[in-house]
XYZ file of C-alpha atoms in Angstrom:
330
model
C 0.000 0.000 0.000
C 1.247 3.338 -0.910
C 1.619 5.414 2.274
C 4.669 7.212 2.207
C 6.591 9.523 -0.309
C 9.805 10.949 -0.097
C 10.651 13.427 -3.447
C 13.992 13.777 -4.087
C 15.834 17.508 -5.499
C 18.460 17.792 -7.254
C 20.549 20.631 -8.680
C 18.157 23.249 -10.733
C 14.947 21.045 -10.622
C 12.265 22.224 -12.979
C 9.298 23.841 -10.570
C 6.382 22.445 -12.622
C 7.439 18.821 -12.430
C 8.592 19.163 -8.702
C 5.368 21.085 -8.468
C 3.514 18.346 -9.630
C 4.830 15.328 -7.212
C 4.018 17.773 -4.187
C 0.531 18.495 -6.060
C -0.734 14.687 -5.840
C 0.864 13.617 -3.027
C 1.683 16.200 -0.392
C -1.809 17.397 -0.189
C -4.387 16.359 2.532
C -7.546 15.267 0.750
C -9.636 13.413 3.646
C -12.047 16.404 3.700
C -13.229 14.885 0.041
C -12.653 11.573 1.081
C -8.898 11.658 -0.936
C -6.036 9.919 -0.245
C -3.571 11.623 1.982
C 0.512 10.760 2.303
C 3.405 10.818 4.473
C 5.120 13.447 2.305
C 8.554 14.725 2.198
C 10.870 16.504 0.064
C 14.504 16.196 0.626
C 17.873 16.763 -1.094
C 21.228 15.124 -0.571
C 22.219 17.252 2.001
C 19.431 18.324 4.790
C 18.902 21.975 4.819
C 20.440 22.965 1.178
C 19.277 25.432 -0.284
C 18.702 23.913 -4.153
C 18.755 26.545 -7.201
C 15.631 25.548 -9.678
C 15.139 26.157 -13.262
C 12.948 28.839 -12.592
C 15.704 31.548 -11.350
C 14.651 31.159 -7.469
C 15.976 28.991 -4.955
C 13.679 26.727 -1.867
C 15.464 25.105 1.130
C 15.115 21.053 1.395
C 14.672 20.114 5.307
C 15.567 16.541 4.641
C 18.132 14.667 3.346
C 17.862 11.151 1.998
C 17.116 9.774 5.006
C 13.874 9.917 3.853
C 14.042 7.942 1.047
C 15.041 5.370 3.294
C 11.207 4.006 4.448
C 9.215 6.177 1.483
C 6.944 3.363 -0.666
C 7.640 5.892 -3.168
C 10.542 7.818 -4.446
C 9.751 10.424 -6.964
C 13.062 12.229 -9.006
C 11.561 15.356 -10.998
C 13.184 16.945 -13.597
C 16.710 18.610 -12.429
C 19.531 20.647 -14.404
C 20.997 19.385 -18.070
C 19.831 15.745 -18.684
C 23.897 14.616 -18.710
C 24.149 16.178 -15.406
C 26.236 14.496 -12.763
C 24.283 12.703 -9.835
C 25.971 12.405 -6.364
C 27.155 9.165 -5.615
C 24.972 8.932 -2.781
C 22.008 9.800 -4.377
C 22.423 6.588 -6.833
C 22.977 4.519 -3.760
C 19.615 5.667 -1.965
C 17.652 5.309 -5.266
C 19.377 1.970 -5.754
C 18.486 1.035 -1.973
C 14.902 1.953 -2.128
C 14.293 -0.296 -5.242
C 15.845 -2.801 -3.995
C 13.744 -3.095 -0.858
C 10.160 -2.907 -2.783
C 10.123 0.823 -2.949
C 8.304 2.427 -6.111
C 10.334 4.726 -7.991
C 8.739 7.254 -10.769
C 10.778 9.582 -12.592
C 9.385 12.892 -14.932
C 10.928 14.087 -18.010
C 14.960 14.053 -16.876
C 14.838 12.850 -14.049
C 14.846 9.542 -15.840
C 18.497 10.008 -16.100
C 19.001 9.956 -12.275
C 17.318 6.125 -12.518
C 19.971 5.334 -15.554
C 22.813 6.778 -13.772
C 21.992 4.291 -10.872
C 21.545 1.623 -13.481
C 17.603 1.226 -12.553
C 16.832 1.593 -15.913
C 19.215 -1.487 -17.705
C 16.917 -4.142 -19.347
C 14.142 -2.324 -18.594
C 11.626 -0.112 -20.508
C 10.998 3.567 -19.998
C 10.359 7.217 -21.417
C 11.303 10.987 -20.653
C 10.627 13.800 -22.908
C 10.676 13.146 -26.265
C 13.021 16.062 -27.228
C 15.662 13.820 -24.372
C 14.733 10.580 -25.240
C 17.715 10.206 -28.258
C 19.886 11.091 -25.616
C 18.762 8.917 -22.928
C 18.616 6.143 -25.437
C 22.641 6.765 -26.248
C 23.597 7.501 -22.750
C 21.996 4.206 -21.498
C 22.347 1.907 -24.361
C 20.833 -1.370 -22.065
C 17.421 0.505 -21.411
C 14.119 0.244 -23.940
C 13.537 3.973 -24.669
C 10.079 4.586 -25.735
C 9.618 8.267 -27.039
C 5.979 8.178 -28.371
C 4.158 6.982 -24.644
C 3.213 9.188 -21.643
C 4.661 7.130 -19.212
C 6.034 3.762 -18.631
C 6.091 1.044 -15.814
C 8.556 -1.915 -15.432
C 9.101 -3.776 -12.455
C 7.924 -0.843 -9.865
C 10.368 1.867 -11.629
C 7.741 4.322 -13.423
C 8.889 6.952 -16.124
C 7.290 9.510 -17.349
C 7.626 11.992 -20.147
C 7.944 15.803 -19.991
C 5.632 18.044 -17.761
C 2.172 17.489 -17.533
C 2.837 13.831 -18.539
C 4.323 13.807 -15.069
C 0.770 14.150 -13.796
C -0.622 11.296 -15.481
C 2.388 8.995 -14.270
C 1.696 10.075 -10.676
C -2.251 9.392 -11.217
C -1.427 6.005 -12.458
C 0.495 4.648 -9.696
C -2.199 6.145 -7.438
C -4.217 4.349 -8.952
C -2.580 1.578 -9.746
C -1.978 1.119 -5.935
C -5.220 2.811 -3.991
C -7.273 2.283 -6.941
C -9.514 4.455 -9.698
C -11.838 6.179 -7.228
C -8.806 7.639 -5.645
C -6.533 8.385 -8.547
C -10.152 10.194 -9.487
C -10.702 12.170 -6.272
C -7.448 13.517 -6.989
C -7.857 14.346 -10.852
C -10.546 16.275 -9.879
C -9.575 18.263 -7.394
C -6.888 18.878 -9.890
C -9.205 19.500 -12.048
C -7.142 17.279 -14.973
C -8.523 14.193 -16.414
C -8.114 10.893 -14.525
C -6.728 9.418 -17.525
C -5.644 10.681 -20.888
C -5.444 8.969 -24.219
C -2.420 8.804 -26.930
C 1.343 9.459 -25.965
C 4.151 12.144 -26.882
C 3.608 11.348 -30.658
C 0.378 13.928 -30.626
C 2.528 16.954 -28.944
C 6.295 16.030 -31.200
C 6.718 18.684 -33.768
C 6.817 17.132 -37.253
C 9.856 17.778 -38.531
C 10.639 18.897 -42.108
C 11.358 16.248 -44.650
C 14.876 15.302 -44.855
C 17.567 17.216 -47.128
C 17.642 14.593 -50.203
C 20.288 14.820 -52.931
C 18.684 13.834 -56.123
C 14.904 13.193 -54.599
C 14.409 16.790 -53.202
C 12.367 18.437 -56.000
C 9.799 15.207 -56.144
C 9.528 14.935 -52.334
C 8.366 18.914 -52.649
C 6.190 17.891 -55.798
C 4.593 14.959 -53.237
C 4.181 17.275 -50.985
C 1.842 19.308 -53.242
C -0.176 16.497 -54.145
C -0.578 14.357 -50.826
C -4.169 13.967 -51.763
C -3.354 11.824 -55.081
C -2.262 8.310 -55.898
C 1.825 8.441 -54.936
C 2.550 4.477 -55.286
C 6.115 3.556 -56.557
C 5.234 3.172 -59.921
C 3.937 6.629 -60.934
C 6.651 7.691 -58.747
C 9.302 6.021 -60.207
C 7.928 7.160 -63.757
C 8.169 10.861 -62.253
C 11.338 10.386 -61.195
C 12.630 8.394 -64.075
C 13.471 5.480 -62.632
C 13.044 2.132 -62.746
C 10.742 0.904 -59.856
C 14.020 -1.002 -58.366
C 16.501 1.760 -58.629
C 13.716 4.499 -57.251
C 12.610 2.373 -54.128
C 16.565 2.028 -53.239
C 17.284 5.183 -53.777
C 14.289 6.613 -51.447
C 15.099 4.606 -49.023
C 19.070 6.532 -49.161
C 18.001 9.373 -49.039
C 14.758 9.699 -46.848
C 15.998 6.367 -44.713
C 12.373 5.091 -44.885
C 10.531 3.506 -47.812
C 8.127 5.730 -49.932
C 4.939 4.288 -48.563
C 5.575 4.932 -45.013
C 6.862 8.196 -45.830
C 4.016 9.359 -47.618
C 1.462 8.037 -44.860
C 3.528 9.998 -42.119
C 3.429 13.140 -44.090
C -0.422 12.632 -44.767
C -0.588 12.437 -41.051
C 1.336 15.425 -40.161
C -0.874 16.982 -43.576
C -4.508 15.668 -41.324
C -2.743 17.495 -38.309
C -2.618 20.539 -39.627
C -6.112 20.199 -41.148
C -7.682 19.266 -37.753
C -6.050 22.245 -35.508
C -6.167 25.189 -38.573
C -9.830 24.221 -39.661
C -13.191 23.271 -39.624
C -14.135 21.160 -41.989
C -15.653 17.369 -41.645
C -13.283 14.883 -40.587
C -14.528 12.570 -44.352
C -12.691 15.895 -45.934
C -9.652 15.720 -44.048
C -8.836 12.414 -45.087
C -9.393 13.042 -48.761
C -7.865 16.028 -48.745
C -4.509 14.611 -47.353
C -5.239 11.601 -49.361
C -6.345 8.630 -46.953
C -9.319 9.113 -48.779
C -11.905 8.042 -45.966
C -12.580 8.566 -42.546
C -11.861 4.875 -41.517
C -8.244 4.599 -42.948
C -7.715 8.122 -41.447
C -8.222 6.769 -37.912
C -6.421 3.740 -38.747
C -2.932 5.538 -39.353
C -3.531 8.445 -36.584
C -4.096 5.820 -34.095
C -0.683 3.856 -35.384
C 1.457 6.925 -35.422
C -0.238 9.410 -32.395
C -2.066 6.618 -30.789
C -5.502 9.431 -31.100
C -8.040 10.085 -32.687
C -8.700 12.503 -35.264
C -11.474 13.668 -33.260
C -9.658 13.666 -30.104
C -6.788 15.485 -31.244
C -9.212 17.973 -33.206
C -10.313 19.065 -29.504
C -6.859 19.029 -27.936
C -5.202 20.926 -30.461
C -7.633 22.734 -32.547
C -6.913 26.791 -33.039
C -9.358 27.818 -35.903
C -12.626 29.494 -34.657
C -15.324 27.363 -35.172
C -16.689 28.058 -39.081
C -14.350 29.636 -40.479
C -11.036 28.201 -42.386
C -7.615 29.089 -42.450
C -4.809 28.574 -44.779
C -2.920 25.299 -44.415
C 0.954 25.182 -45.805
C 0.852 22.663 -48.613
C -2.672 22.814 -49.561
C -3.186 23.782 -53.523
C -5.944 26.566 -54.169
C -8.729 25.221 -55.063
């Protein structure tokens, strides 16, 4: 049973996410029949005074001697990710595992649980503008960029900022159970569970620089919303159909069919947040062509739906249109 939670500073933690462990756990909720902790924030040393992100400092009153019974150790987010972790610290987050404890890291502070090796053979997640880096800096770990958080054997990641929230709801209610993780949501007033991962919030980024490809991937571009198999393609292109699917996969480092479908999906994206129109005339105007086959690849690559992330994301007022890059007048 989780009773007791000990958060743990470091060195220039971000506020929000250290914000966010004292937020669902150090409050008393028994007056609407929440769950309340044994809470306690504490630092390597007792009584430091720990700079934050935010350009203002807060004094710790404990030092890891609290860790030392906690059923939960929390690490938020703390200075660069390739910062360097006291030895001790390692040790206590080591010890605490080792004896049962729950440990549940957001957005960097997953790389306080690889430093003390917590995170070897094991899957897990931070933000996905860090996760490359965690990946490379802790090759034995299963880096999963695309979910909102992850649990493997009692070690819980999660990914950047408010994802933190909906790792901390989880193991409440993984461990007091829905109607609690609930009473808390609410008086959070955040959702008790959200849908899709980090793929929905990750920036699409432009196509890759090609050498001899760039001027059709532009002319694909234009003309999502046709049929762009290899064989007109390679016609376009002059090319065999051979020689054009090798040399797409060079210079793009994907095949042609899964690049078109992600840049459809990035094309329905900007549909859905920039305007109005029917969900059936987003997919044929990126070129799914219907509303079934649209879901199908926004649930594989955002793990939405086009009508969830319509009312996450959208920005257009309601009726009118705006201009989307890519689209051809009409």
């Amino acid at each position: 049973m989780l009773r007791s939670v000990a958060v743990l500073v470091l060195p220039h933690a971000a506020a929000f996410e250290l914000g966010t462990a004292c937020e669902v756990f150090g409050i008393d909720r028994s007056d609407t029949g929440g769950p309340t902790f044994d809470f306690r924030v504490c630092a390597p040393t007792p009584g430091a005074v720990m700079p934050t992100k935010g350009g203002f400092s807060i004094v710790v009153e404990h030092g890891l001697e609290a860790t030392r019974d906690a059923d939960l150790v929390v690490v938020p987010a703390y200075g660069m990710p390739a910062a360097a972790v006291p030895p001790q610290v390692l040790q206590a987050l080591r010890d605490a595992h080792a004896r049962g404890a729950w440990i549940l890291s957001i957005c960097s502070g997953a790389f306080a649980l690889g430093e003390a090796g917590l995170l070897d053979g094991r899957r897990c997640t931070t933000h996905w503008m860090h996760a490359a880096a965690l990946a490379a800096r802790f090759p034995a770990a299963t880096v999963d960029p695309d979910v909102l958080f992850v649990e493997d054997d009692r070690i819980i990641t999660g990914a950047g900022t408010a994802a933190g929230i909906d790792a901390c709801l989880h193991l409440v209610r993984r461990e007091l159970g829905a109607a609690a993780a609930t009473s808390v949501a609410r008086r959070m007033v955040v959702p008790p569970q959200r849908d899709g991962g980090q793929a929905q919030y990750v920036d699409t980024p432009l196509p890759p620089v090609a050498d001899t490809l760039a001027p059709l991937l532009t002319w694909m571009l234009e003309h999502l919303d046709e049929e762009l198999g290899v064989p007109s393609l390679a016609a376009r292109a002059l090319m065999s159909q051979r020689t054009f699917a090798r040399r797409f996969r060079a210079e793009t480092g994907v095949t042609p069919a899964a690049w078109v479908a992600r840049q459809r999906v990035a094309r329905a994206q900007e549909l859905l947040e920039r305007t109005d129109v029917p969900v059936e005339e987003v997919a044929r105007r990126c070129g799914f062509g219907t509303a079934a086959l649209l879901r199908h690849h926004f649930a594989r690559t955002l793990g939405t739906t086009p009508l969830a992330y319509r009312r996450r994301f959208a920005c257009a007022p309601r009726g009118e249109e705006a201009d989307v890059p890519g689209e051809r007048a009409s």
